[in-house]
Amino acid sequence: MQKFSNSSANGRVYLDNNATTPHSPALMSRWHELIDIFGNPSSIHQDSRLPKTILRETKQKIAELLGCSPLEIIFNSGASEANSSVLKAVFYSADKLRNEYLISQVEHPSVIKTAMYLQSQGAIIHYIPVSRNGEIDIDFIKEKLSAKTALVSVMYANNETGTIFPVNEISQLAHSVGALMHSDCVQTLGKLILNFQELNVDYATFSAHKFYALSGTGFCYVRKSAKWIPLIHGGGQERSRRGGTENIIGIAALNIVLEQLRNTEVKVNEMKRLRDLLENLISQNISDIQVIAQKAKRLCNTSSLIVGEIDGETLLMTLDLQGFSVSTGAACSSGNPEPSPVLLAMGLTRAEAQSSLRVSLGWETTEIQVRQFVQALTETVHKLREINLSEKKSVYGHR
Ligand code: PLP
């Protein structure tokens, strides 16, 4: 069998933490314990005790972090499942007269594409605009909300630009007409000090691989009074709200990493310092480069750049060959040459969106790595611009 190797051990610089995070060192150091865990938590015999305890303890830790009841947490495979589950649960359980949905235009595809599916089943979807500066159109929400609204879905922080939305204010508006409120909180844990109760949402969705645990593990907060219909029917797991044997190793890994979220403040401050350093160095060294929504309330780790006259994919691949992992738009749609729908929805031109590059820092990012990256970016941008210029000259010369 092929030997697996870890890119961070190869001296690469990983700056794509909004796509997925490396496993936390605390997790790596206890890997041998995790691999030893087995047993079906639904069994009756003694081998179910350990997995049952892991499920119970992890739910308790999540409940403490969010300030909710452990009964309000459902484990699942990640945020795509959680987002689809929430929208479909509301659609299939809502009063027939409530069939309108307000969804921000910059949601993750797992929300947007579920909404498109619900539209094909008779739902009316209103897409809430977001400005180039990252502000959500609150007046549009006020105008469209009515006794027909079933659900409002607005993410807490955007994965591509890092902009943070006023979820609490939107929740109040949604509740004032009797609608439910969902927020995709995937990009928040480990990147901001989350005061979850303040958000006042009915549903919230999370994914473990975005905060240093394992992919294929996630959870959904469902307020006790909120409607629910399982997306996956099966055994009575998760109090019959999500069929399927739980991913016990993933949940045990989450348990370990949740401990580390207690000290997020120090990490957030350091990521912000490095992100600001990165943006200052870039603006000093490279001309014609913009940070998208720079003045907006943003995550501490994300810089979404528009690099004038440069194709983002070419830039990404050239940096990749030099050992730097970054992204253009959402990683989930990589391999797709179309410009990011999120950036287009924010009013960027196709050319601007095609010149975008997302840099997302993580807990393990160092100042040396940031400086190395800016140096490589500066040299690469200058080289690519020279090539563009000489290509233009040669085309012009052949005329
Ligand atoms: N929501 C947001 C904001 C995301 O960034 C992602 C992943 O990129 C998802 C949902 C999907 O999460 P998962 O990979 O757990 O399905």
Short mmCIF file of C-alpha atoms and ligand atoms in Angstrom, two decimals:
data_model
loop_
_atom_site.label_atom_id
_atom_site.label_comp_id
_atom_site.label_asym_id
_atom_site.label_seq_id
_atom_site.Cartn_x
_atom_site.Cartn_y
_atom_site.Cartn_z
CA MET A 1 0.00 0.00 0.00
CA GLN A 2 1.10 3.55 -0.73
CA LYS A 3 2.81 5.25 2.20
CA PHE A 4 0.89 8.32 3.32
CA SER A 5 2.91 11.43 3.95
CA ASN A 6 1.99 14.69 5.61
CA SER A 7 2.61 17.89 3.66
CA SER A 8 3.51 19.93 6.76
CA ALA A 9 6.35 17.48 7.35
CA ASN A 10 7.61 18.27 3.83
CA GLY A 11 8.33 21.88 4.74
CA ARG A 12 5.36 23.31 2.86
CA VAL A 13 3.59 26.43 4.08
CA TYR A 14 -0.12 25.75 4.54
CA LEU A 15 -2.26 28.89 4.19
CA ASP A 16 -5.59 27.32 3.27
CA ASN A 17 -7.08 26.83 6.72
CA ASN A 18 -10.61 27.86 5.66
CA ALA A 19 -10.68 24.79 3.39
CA THR A 20 -9.51 22.41 6.08
CA THR A 21 -7.14 22.58 9.03
CA PRO A 22 -4.23 20.29 9.87
CA HIS A 23 -4.88 18.01 12.83
CA SER A 24 -4.09 19.70 16.11
CA PRO A 25 -0.82 18.62 17.77
CA ALA A 26 -2.86 17.54 20.82
CA LEU A 27 -4.79 15.20 18.57
CA MET A 28 -1.68 13.86 16.84
CA SER A 29 -0.06 13.06 20.17
CA ARG A 30 -3.04 10.90 21.19
CA TRP A 31 -3.57 9.25 17.80
CA HIS A 32 -2.67 5.77 19.07
CA GLU A 33 -5.48 5.99 21.67
CA LEU A 34 -8.01 6.97 19.02
CA ILE A 35 -7.16 4.13 16.69
CA ASP A 36 -7.81 1.71 19.53
CA ILE A 37 -11.40 2.85 20.10
CA PHE A 38 -14.07 0.49 18.84
CA GLY A 39 -17.57 -0.62 19.77
CA ASN A 40 -21.04 0.37 18.70
CA PRO A 41 -22.56 2.88 21.12
CA SER A 42 -26.01 1.40 20.45
CA SER A 43 -25.02 -2.11 21.61
CA ILE A 44 -26.10 -3.36 25.02
CA HIS A 45 -22.92 -5.24 26.02
CA GLN A 46 -19.84 -3.89 27.79
CA ASP A 47 -17.99 -3.01 24.58
CA SER A 48 -20.47 -0.21 24.00
CA ARG A 49 -19.52 1.56 27.23
CA LEU A 50 -16.49 3.45 25.94
CA PRO A 51 -18.17 4.76 22.74
CA LYS A 52 -21.29 5.67 24.75
CA THR A 53 -19.14 7.64 27.21
CA ILE A 54 -17.31 9.39 24.36
CA LEU A 55 -20.61 10.43 22.78
CA ARG A 56 -22.03 11.70 26.06
CA GLU A 57 -18.88 13.57 27.15
CA THR A 58 -18.33 15.20 23.78
CA LYS A 59 -21.93 16.39 23.59
CA GLN A 60 -21.58 17.78 27.11
CA LYS A 61 -18.43 19.72 26.09
CA ILE A 62 -20.15 21.15 23.00
CA ALA A 63 -23.15 22.12 25.13
CA GLU A 64 -20.84 23.94 27.57
CA LEU A 65 -19.09 25.74 24.71
CA LEU A 66 -22.36 26.87 23.13
CA GLY A 67 -24.30 27.36 26.37
CA CYS A 68 -27.07 24.95 25.34
CA SER A 69 -28.39 21.53 26.38
CA PRO A 70 -26.56 18.39 25.15
CA LEU A 71 -29.98 17.24 23.92
CA GLU A 72 -29.89 20.08 21.41
CA ILE A 73 -26.83 18.64 19.62
CA ILE A 74 -26.99 16.09 16.78
CA PHE A 75 -23.80 14.47 15.49
CA ASN A 76 -23.48 13.98 11.74
CA SER A 77 -20.93 13.76 8.92
CA GLY A 78 -20.20 17.49 8.63
CA ALA A 79 -21.69 20.79 7.64
CA SER A 80 -22.88 19.88 4.13
CA GLU A 81 -25.11 17.23 5.69
CA ALA A 82 -26.10 19.56 8.53
CA ASN A 83 -27.03 22.45 6.21
CA SER A 84 -29.05 20.20 3.89
CA SER A 85 -30.74 18.61 6.93
CA VAL A 86 -31.80 21.96 8.41
CA LEU A 87 -33.32 23.36 5.23
CA LYS A 88 -35.11 20.13 4.38
CA ALA A 89 -36.33 19.62 7.97
CA VAL A 90 -37.94 23.07 7.92
CA PHE A 91 -39.40 22.58 4.44
CA TYR A 92 -40.94 19.20 5.19
CA SER A 93 -42.33 20.20 8.59
CA ALA A 94 -43.43 23.82 7.97
CA ASP A 95 -46.99 24.99 7.88
CA LYS A 96 -48.13 24.94 4.20
CA LEU A 97 -48.71 28.71 4.26
CA ARG A 98 -45.09 29.32 5.19
CA ASN A 99 -43.14 28.43 2.07
CA GLU A 100 -40.78 31.39 1.66
CA TYR A 101 -37.06 31.30 2.50
CA LEU A 102 -34.53 34.11 2.81
CA ILE A 103 -31.02 32.91 2.04
CA SER A 104 -27.95 35.12 1.69
CA GLN A 105 -26.40 35.11 -1.78
CA VAL A 106 -23.00 34.19 -0.35
CA GLU A 107 -23.93 30.98 1.48
CA HIS A 108 -21.95 27.79 0.99
CA PRO A 109 -23.18 25.59 -1.91
CA SER A 110 -24.63 23.11 0.61
CA VAL A 111 -27.17 25.83 1.52
CA ILE A 112 -27.62 27.40 -1.93
CA LYS A 113 -28.04 24.08 -3.76
CA THR A 114 -30.45 22.72 -1.14
CA ALA A 115 -32.46 25.94 -1.53
CA MET A 116 -32.49 25.42 -5.31
CA TYR A 117 -33.76 21.88 -4.76
CA LEU A 118 -36.50 23.14 -2.41
CA GLN A 119 -37.45 25.70 -5.05
CA SER A 120 -38.04 22.81 -7.47
CA GLN A 121 -40.37 21.38 -4.80
CA GLY A 122 -42.45 24.57 -4.51
CA ALA A 123 -40.51 26.78 -2.07
CA ILE A 124 -40.08 30.48 -2.86
CA ILE A 125 -36.48 31.57 -2.29
CA HIS A 126 -35.42 35.20 -1.82
CA TYR A 127 -31.64 35.66 -2.11
CA ILE A 128 -30.40 38.42 0.20
CA PRO A 129 -27.82 40.65 -1.52
CA VAL A 130 -24.40 41.37 -0.01
CA SER A 131 -22.40 44.48 -0.98
CA ARG A 132 -18.85 44.63 -2.25
CA ASN A 133 -17.85 45.80 1.23
CA GLY A 134 -19.33 42.69 2.77
CA GLU A 135 -22.50 44.25 4.20
CA ILE A 136 -25.71 42.22 4.08
CA ASP A 137 -28.80 44.11 2.89
CA ILE A 138 -30.90 44.39 6.07
CA ASP A 139 -33.55 46.50 4.29
CA PHE A 140 -34.08 43.68 1.78
CA ILE A 141 -34.63 41.27 4.69
CA LYS A 142 -37.16 43.64 6.30
CA GLU A 143 -38.97 44.05 3.00
CA LYS A 144 -39.26 40.33 2.24
CA LEU A 145 -40.01 38.99 5.72
CA SER A 146 -43.67 38.14 6.23
CA ALA A 147 -46.02 35.64 7.84
CA LYS A 148 -45.14 33.41 4.85
CA THR A 149 -41.44 33.16 5.77
CA ALA A 150 -40.46 29.73 7.05
CA LEU A 151 -36.70 30.22 7.51
CA VAL A 152 -33.92 32.77 7.25
CA SER A 153 -30.44 31.34 6.64
CA VAL A 154 -27.41 33.61 6.98
CA MET A 155 -23.92 32.33 7.73
CA TYR A 156 -22.04 33.82 10.68
CA ALA A 157 -18.76 34.24 8.75
CA ASN A 158 -18.08 33.79 5.06
CA ASN A 159 -15.53 31.17 4.07
CA GLU A 160 -14.15 33.09 1.08
CA THR A 161 -13.86 36.65 2.35
CA GLY A 162 -14.06 36.15 6.13
CA THR A 163 -16.80 38.80 6.48
CA ILE A 164 -18.92 38.46 9.61
CA PHE A 165 -22.68 39.03 9.41
CA PRO A 166 -24.99 40.49 12.12
CA VAL A 167 -26.76 37.19 12.83
CA ASN A 168 -28.28 38.38 16.09
CA GLU A 169 -30.01 41.34 14.43
CA ILE A 170 -31.28 39.10 11.60
CA SER A 171 -32.53 36.48 14.11
CA GLN A 172 -34.61 39.12 15.86
CA LEU A 173 -36.14 40.18 12.56
CA ALA A 174 -36.88 36.57 11.58
CA HIS A 175 -38.48 35.79 14.93
CA SER A 176 -40.60 38.94 14.79
CA VAL A 177 -42.63 37.33 11.96
CA GLY A 178 -42.56 33.84 13.49
CA ALA A 179 -39.87 32.50 11.10
CA LEU A 180 -37.03 30.22 12.15
CA MET A 181 -33.36 31.24 11.93
CA HIS A 182 -30.39 29.15 10.77
CA SER A 183 -26.74 30.16 10.77
CA ASP A 184 -23.87 28.23 9.20
CA CYS A 185 -21.21 28.73 11.90
CA VAL A 186 -18.59 26.52 10.23
CA GLN A 187 -15.93 29.21 9.91
CA THR A 188 -16.21 30.55 13.45
CA LEU A 189 -14.85 27.99 15.92
CA GLY A 190 -11.20 28.63 16.66
CA LYS A 191 -11.29 31.99 14.84
CA LEU A 192 -13.48 34.17 17.03
CA ILE A 193 -14.72 34.28 20.57
CA LEU A 194 -18.13 32.79 20.05
CA ASN A 195 -20.96 34.05 22.24
CA PHE A 196 -23.40 31.58 20.79
CA GLN A 197 -26.43 32.38 22.94
CA GLU A 198 -26.31 35.98 21.72
CA LEU A 199 -26.93 34.80 18.15
CA ASN A 200 -30.36 33.54 19.24
CA VAL A 201 -30.65 31.08 16.34
CA ASP A 202 -32.86 28.00 16.06
CA TYR A 203 -30.34 26.00 14.05
CA ALA A 204 -26.54 26.24 13.75
CA THR A 205 -24.13 24.02 11.85
CA PHE A 206 -20.49 23.12 12.52
CA SER A 207 -17.75 20.98 10.95
CA ALA A 208 -14.85 19.42 12.88
CA HIS A 209 -12.26 19.57 10.10
CA LYS A 210 -12.43 23.37 10.09
CA PHE A 211 -11.04 23.50 13.61
CA TYR A 212 -8.20 20.98 13.78
CA ALA A 213 -10.18 17.74 14.24
CA LEU A 214 -11.14 15.17 11.57
CA SER A 215 -13.16 15.53 8.39
CA GLY A 216 -16.35 13.49 8.16
CA THR A 217 -17.46 14.66 11.61
CA GLY A 218 -19.82 17.52 12.34
CA PHE A 219 -22.71 18.56 14.50
CA CYS A 220 -25.86 20.55 14.34
CA TYR A 221 -27.46 22.65 17.06
CA VAL A 222 -31.26 22.34 17.00
CA ARG A 223 -33.13 24.44 19.53
CA LYS A 224 -35.42 22.26 21.69
CA SER A 225 -38.55 23.96 20.35
CA ALA A 226 -37.45 23.88 16.67
CA LYS A 227 -38.91 21.46 14.16
CA TRP A 228 -36.89 18.49 12.98
CA ILE A 229 -37.26 15.68 10.49
CA PRO A 230 -34.23 13.42 9.92
CA LEU A 231 -32.49 13.58 6.56
CA ILE A 232 -31.19 10.06 7.14
CA HIS A 233 -33.67 7.56 8.55
CA GLY A 234 -32.36 4.46 10.23
CA GLY A 235 -31.80 3.15 13.74
CA GLY A 236 -32.69 5.26 16.74
CA GLN A 237 -29.28 6.99 16.87
CA GLU A 238 -29.13 10.62 17.97
CA ARG A 239 -32.62 10.22 19.49
CA SER A 240 -33.94 9.18 16.08
CA ARG A 241 -32.88 12.51 14.56
CA ARG A 242 -30.02 11.11 12.40
CA GLY A 243 -29.83 7.44 11.47
CA GLY A 244 -26.46 5.71 11.17
CA THR A 245 -23.79 4.52 13.60
CA GLU A 246 -21.91 7.56 14.89
CA ASN A 247 -18.33 8.23 13.73
CA ILE A 248 -16.85 7.44 17.12
CA ILE A 249 -13.19 8.06 16.28
CA GLY A 250 -14.10 11.41 14.70
CA ILE A 251 -16.16 12.33 17.77
CA ALA A 252 -13.35 11.27 20.15
CA ALA A 253 -10.95 13.47 18.13
CA LEU A 254 -13.42 16.34 18.42
CA ASN A 255 -13.53 15.76 22.18
CA ILE A 256 -9.75 16.32 22.39
CA VAL A 257 -9.77 19.43 20.19
CA LEU A 258 -12.72 21.00 22.04
CA GLU A 259 -10.44 21.33 25.08
CA GLN A 260 -8.23 23.63 23.02
CA LEU A 261 -11.08 25.95 22.10
CA ARG A 262 -11.03 27.16 25.70
CA ASN A 263 -7.89 29.20 24.89
CA THR A 264 -9.02 30.66 21.58
CA GLU A 265 -8.41 34.30 22.51
CA VAL A 266 -4.60 34.08 22.43
CA LYS A 267 -4.70 32.24 19.09
CA VAL A 268 -7.17 34.73 17.60
CA ASN A 269 -4.97 37.68 18.60
CA GLU A 270 -1.90 36.05 17.08
CA MET A 271 -3.66 35.19 13.81
CA LYS A 272 -4.94 38.77 13.58
CA ARG A 273 -1.44 40.14 14.14
CA LEU A 274 -0.06 37.91 11.38
CA ARG A 275 -2.98 38.65 9.01
CA ASP A 276 -2.42 42.40 9.47
CA LEU A 277 1.33 41.94 8.92
CA LEU A 278 0.60 39.98 5.73
CA GLU A 279 -1.74 42.66 4.38
CA ASN A 280 0.69 45.49 5.25
CA LEU A 281 3.65 43.72 3.62
CA ILE A 282 1.60 42.96 0.52
CA SER A 283 0.44 46.56 0.13
CA GLN A 284 4.04 47.79 0.56
CA ASN A 285 5.50 45.36 -2.00
CA ILE A 286 2.88 44.77 -4.69
CA SER A 287 1.04 47.39 -6.70
CA ASP A 288 -2.55 47.02 -7.88
CA ILE A 289 -3.68 44.58 -5.21
CA GLN A 290 -6.82 44.92 -3.08
CA VAL A 291 -8.10 43.15 0.02
CA ILE A 292 -11.80 42.36 -0.43
CA ALA A 293 -14.03 43.91 2.26
CA GLN A 294 -10.92 45.08 4.15
CA LYS A 295 -12.89 47.58 6.24
CA ALA A 296 -15.68 45.11 7.12
CA LYS A 297 -15.95 43.13 10.33
CA ARG A 298 -13.86 40.11 9.30
CA LEU A 299 -12.42 36.86 10.62
CA CYS A 300 -8.96 37.29 12.09
CA ASN A 301 -7.35 34.79 9.70
CA THR A 302 -8.68 35.51 6.21
CA SER A 303 -7.34 37.76 3.44
CA SER A 304 -9.17 37.60 0.17
CA LEU A 305 -7.11 39.40 -2.46
CA ILE A 306 -7.70 40.70 -5.97
CA VAL A 307 -4.36 40.77 -7.77
CA GLY A 308 -4.65 43.08 -10.78
CA GLU A 309 -3.73 41.63 -14.22
CA ILE A 310 -3.09 38.16 -12.83
CA ASP A 311 -5.07 34.96 -13.33
CA GLY A 312 -5.77 33.55 -9.86
CA GLU A 313 -5.47 29.88 -10.94
CA THR A 314 -2.05 30.51 -12.53
CA LEU A 315 -0.91 32.33 -9.42
CA LEU A 316 -2.17 29.54 -7.18
CA MET A 317 -0.41 26.84 -9.23
CA THR A 318 2.86 28.78 -9.40
CA LEU A 319 2.82 29.29 -5.63
CA ASP A 320 1.93 25.63 -5.15
CA LEU A 321 5.07 24.58 -7.04
CA GLN A 322 7.08 26.75 -4.65
CA GLY A 323 5.55 25.02 -1.60
CA PHE A 324 2.67 27.34 -0.64
CA SER A 325 -0.93 26.14 -0.33
CA VAL A 326 -3.52 28.85 -0.87
CA SER A 327 -6.83 28.94 -2.69
CA THR A 328 -8.91 30.82 -5.23
CA GLY A 329 -12.52 31.00 -4.08
CA ALA A 330 -13.92 27.98 -2.26
CA ALA A 331 -11.83 24.81 -2.12
CA CYS A 332 -15.01 22.77 -2.42
CA SER A 333 -15.36 24.03 -5.99
CA SER A 334 -11.69 23.70 -6.97
CA GLY A 335 -11.20 22.26 -10.41
CA ASN A 336 -14.05 24.51 -11.48
CA PRO A 337 -12.67 27.26 -13.75
CA GLU A 338 -15.75 29.47 -13.26
CA PRO A 339 -15.13 32.51 -11.06
CA SER A 340 -16.43 32.29 -7.49
CA PRO A 341 -20.23 32.89 -7.30
CA VAL A 342 -19.66 34.48 -3.87
CA LEU A 343 -17.36 37.16 -5.29
CA LEU A 344 -19.67 37.76 -8.26
CA ALA A 345 -22.62 38.09 -5.85
CA MET A 346 -20.64 40.75 -3.96
CA GLY A 347 -20.47 42.79 -7.16
CA LEU A 348 -16.93 42.01 -8.34
CA THR A 349 -16.48 41.82 -12.11
CA ARG A 350 -15.65 38.42 -13.67
CA ALA A 351 -12.10 39.67 -14.33
CA GLU A 352 -11.68 40.70 -10.68
CA ALA A 353 -13.12 37.41 -9.41
CA GLN A 354 -10.79 35.51 -11.73
CA SER A 355 -7.84 37.40 -10.23
CA SER A 356 -8.70 36.43 -6.66
CA LEU A 357 -6.56 34.60 -4.17
CA ARG A 358 -7.63 33.53 -0.67
CA VAL A 359 -5.03 33.28 2.06
CA SER A 360 -6.31 31.77 5.33
CA LEU A 361 -4.03 31.50 8.34
CA GLY A 362 -4.26 28.91 11.11
CA TRP A 363 -3.23 28.27 14.70
CA GLU A 364 0.15 26.95 13.57
CA THR A 365 1.03 29.74 11.11
CA THR A 366 4.26 31.54 12.03
CA GLU A 367 5.63 35.00 11.24
CA ILE A 368 8.47 33.43 9.25
CA GLN A 369 5.94 31.62 7.06
CA VAL A 370 4.00 34.84 6.47
CA ARG A 371 7.20 36.65 5.44
CA GLN A 372 8.26 33.76 3.18
CA PHE A 373 4.84 33.76 1.56
CA VAL A 374 4.81 37.51 0.89
CA GLN A 375 8.28 37.28 -0.66
CA ALA A 376 7.19 34.41 -2.95
CA LEU A 377 3.94 36.19 -3.83
CA THR A 378 5.78 39.42 -4.65
CA GLU A 379 8.32 37.70 -6.92
CA THR A 380 5.66 35.57 -8.62
CA VAL A 381 3.30 38.48 -9.27
CA HIS A 382 6.15 40.56 -10.75
CA LYS A 383 7.24 37.65 -12.97
CA LEU A 384 3.72 36.86 -14.17
CA ARG A 385 3.10 40.53 -14.94
CA GLU A 386 6.34 40.67 -16.96
CA ILE A 387 5.26 37.58 -18.92
CA ASN A 388 1.83 39.13 -19.57
CA LEU A 389 3.50 42.30 -20.77
CA SER A 390 5.91 40.53 -23.12
CA GLU A 391 3.06 38.37 -24.49
CA LYS A 392 1.06 41.51 -25.20
CA LYS A 393 4.09 43.07 -26.89
CA SER A 394 4.70 40.00 -29.07
CA VAL A 395 1.01 39.86 -30.14
CA TYR A 396 1.20 43.56 -30.88
CA GLY A 397 4.47 43.01 -32.75
CA HIS A 398 2.90 40.37 -35.04
CA ARG A 399 0.11 42.65 -36.14
N1 PLP B 1 -20.19 25.78 5.24
C1 PLP B 1 -19.07 26.51 5.09
C2 PLP B 1 -19.11 27.98 5.40
C3 PLP B 1 -17.90 25.91 4.66
O1 PLP B 1 -16.78 26.63 4.54
C4 PLP B 1 -17.90 24.52 4.38
C5 PLP B 1 -16.69 23.85 3.84
O2 PLP B 1 -15.90 24.46 3.14
C6 PLP B 1 -19.10 23.79 4.57
C7 PLP B 1 -20.22 24.47 4.99
C8 PLP B 1 -19.15 22.31 4.31
O3 PLP B 1 -18.53 21.63 5.37
P1 PLP B 1 -18.16 20.07 5.27
O4 PLP B 1 -16.86 20.00 4.55
O5 PLP B 1 -18.07 19.62 6.70
O6 PLP B 1 -19.27 19.39 4.55
#
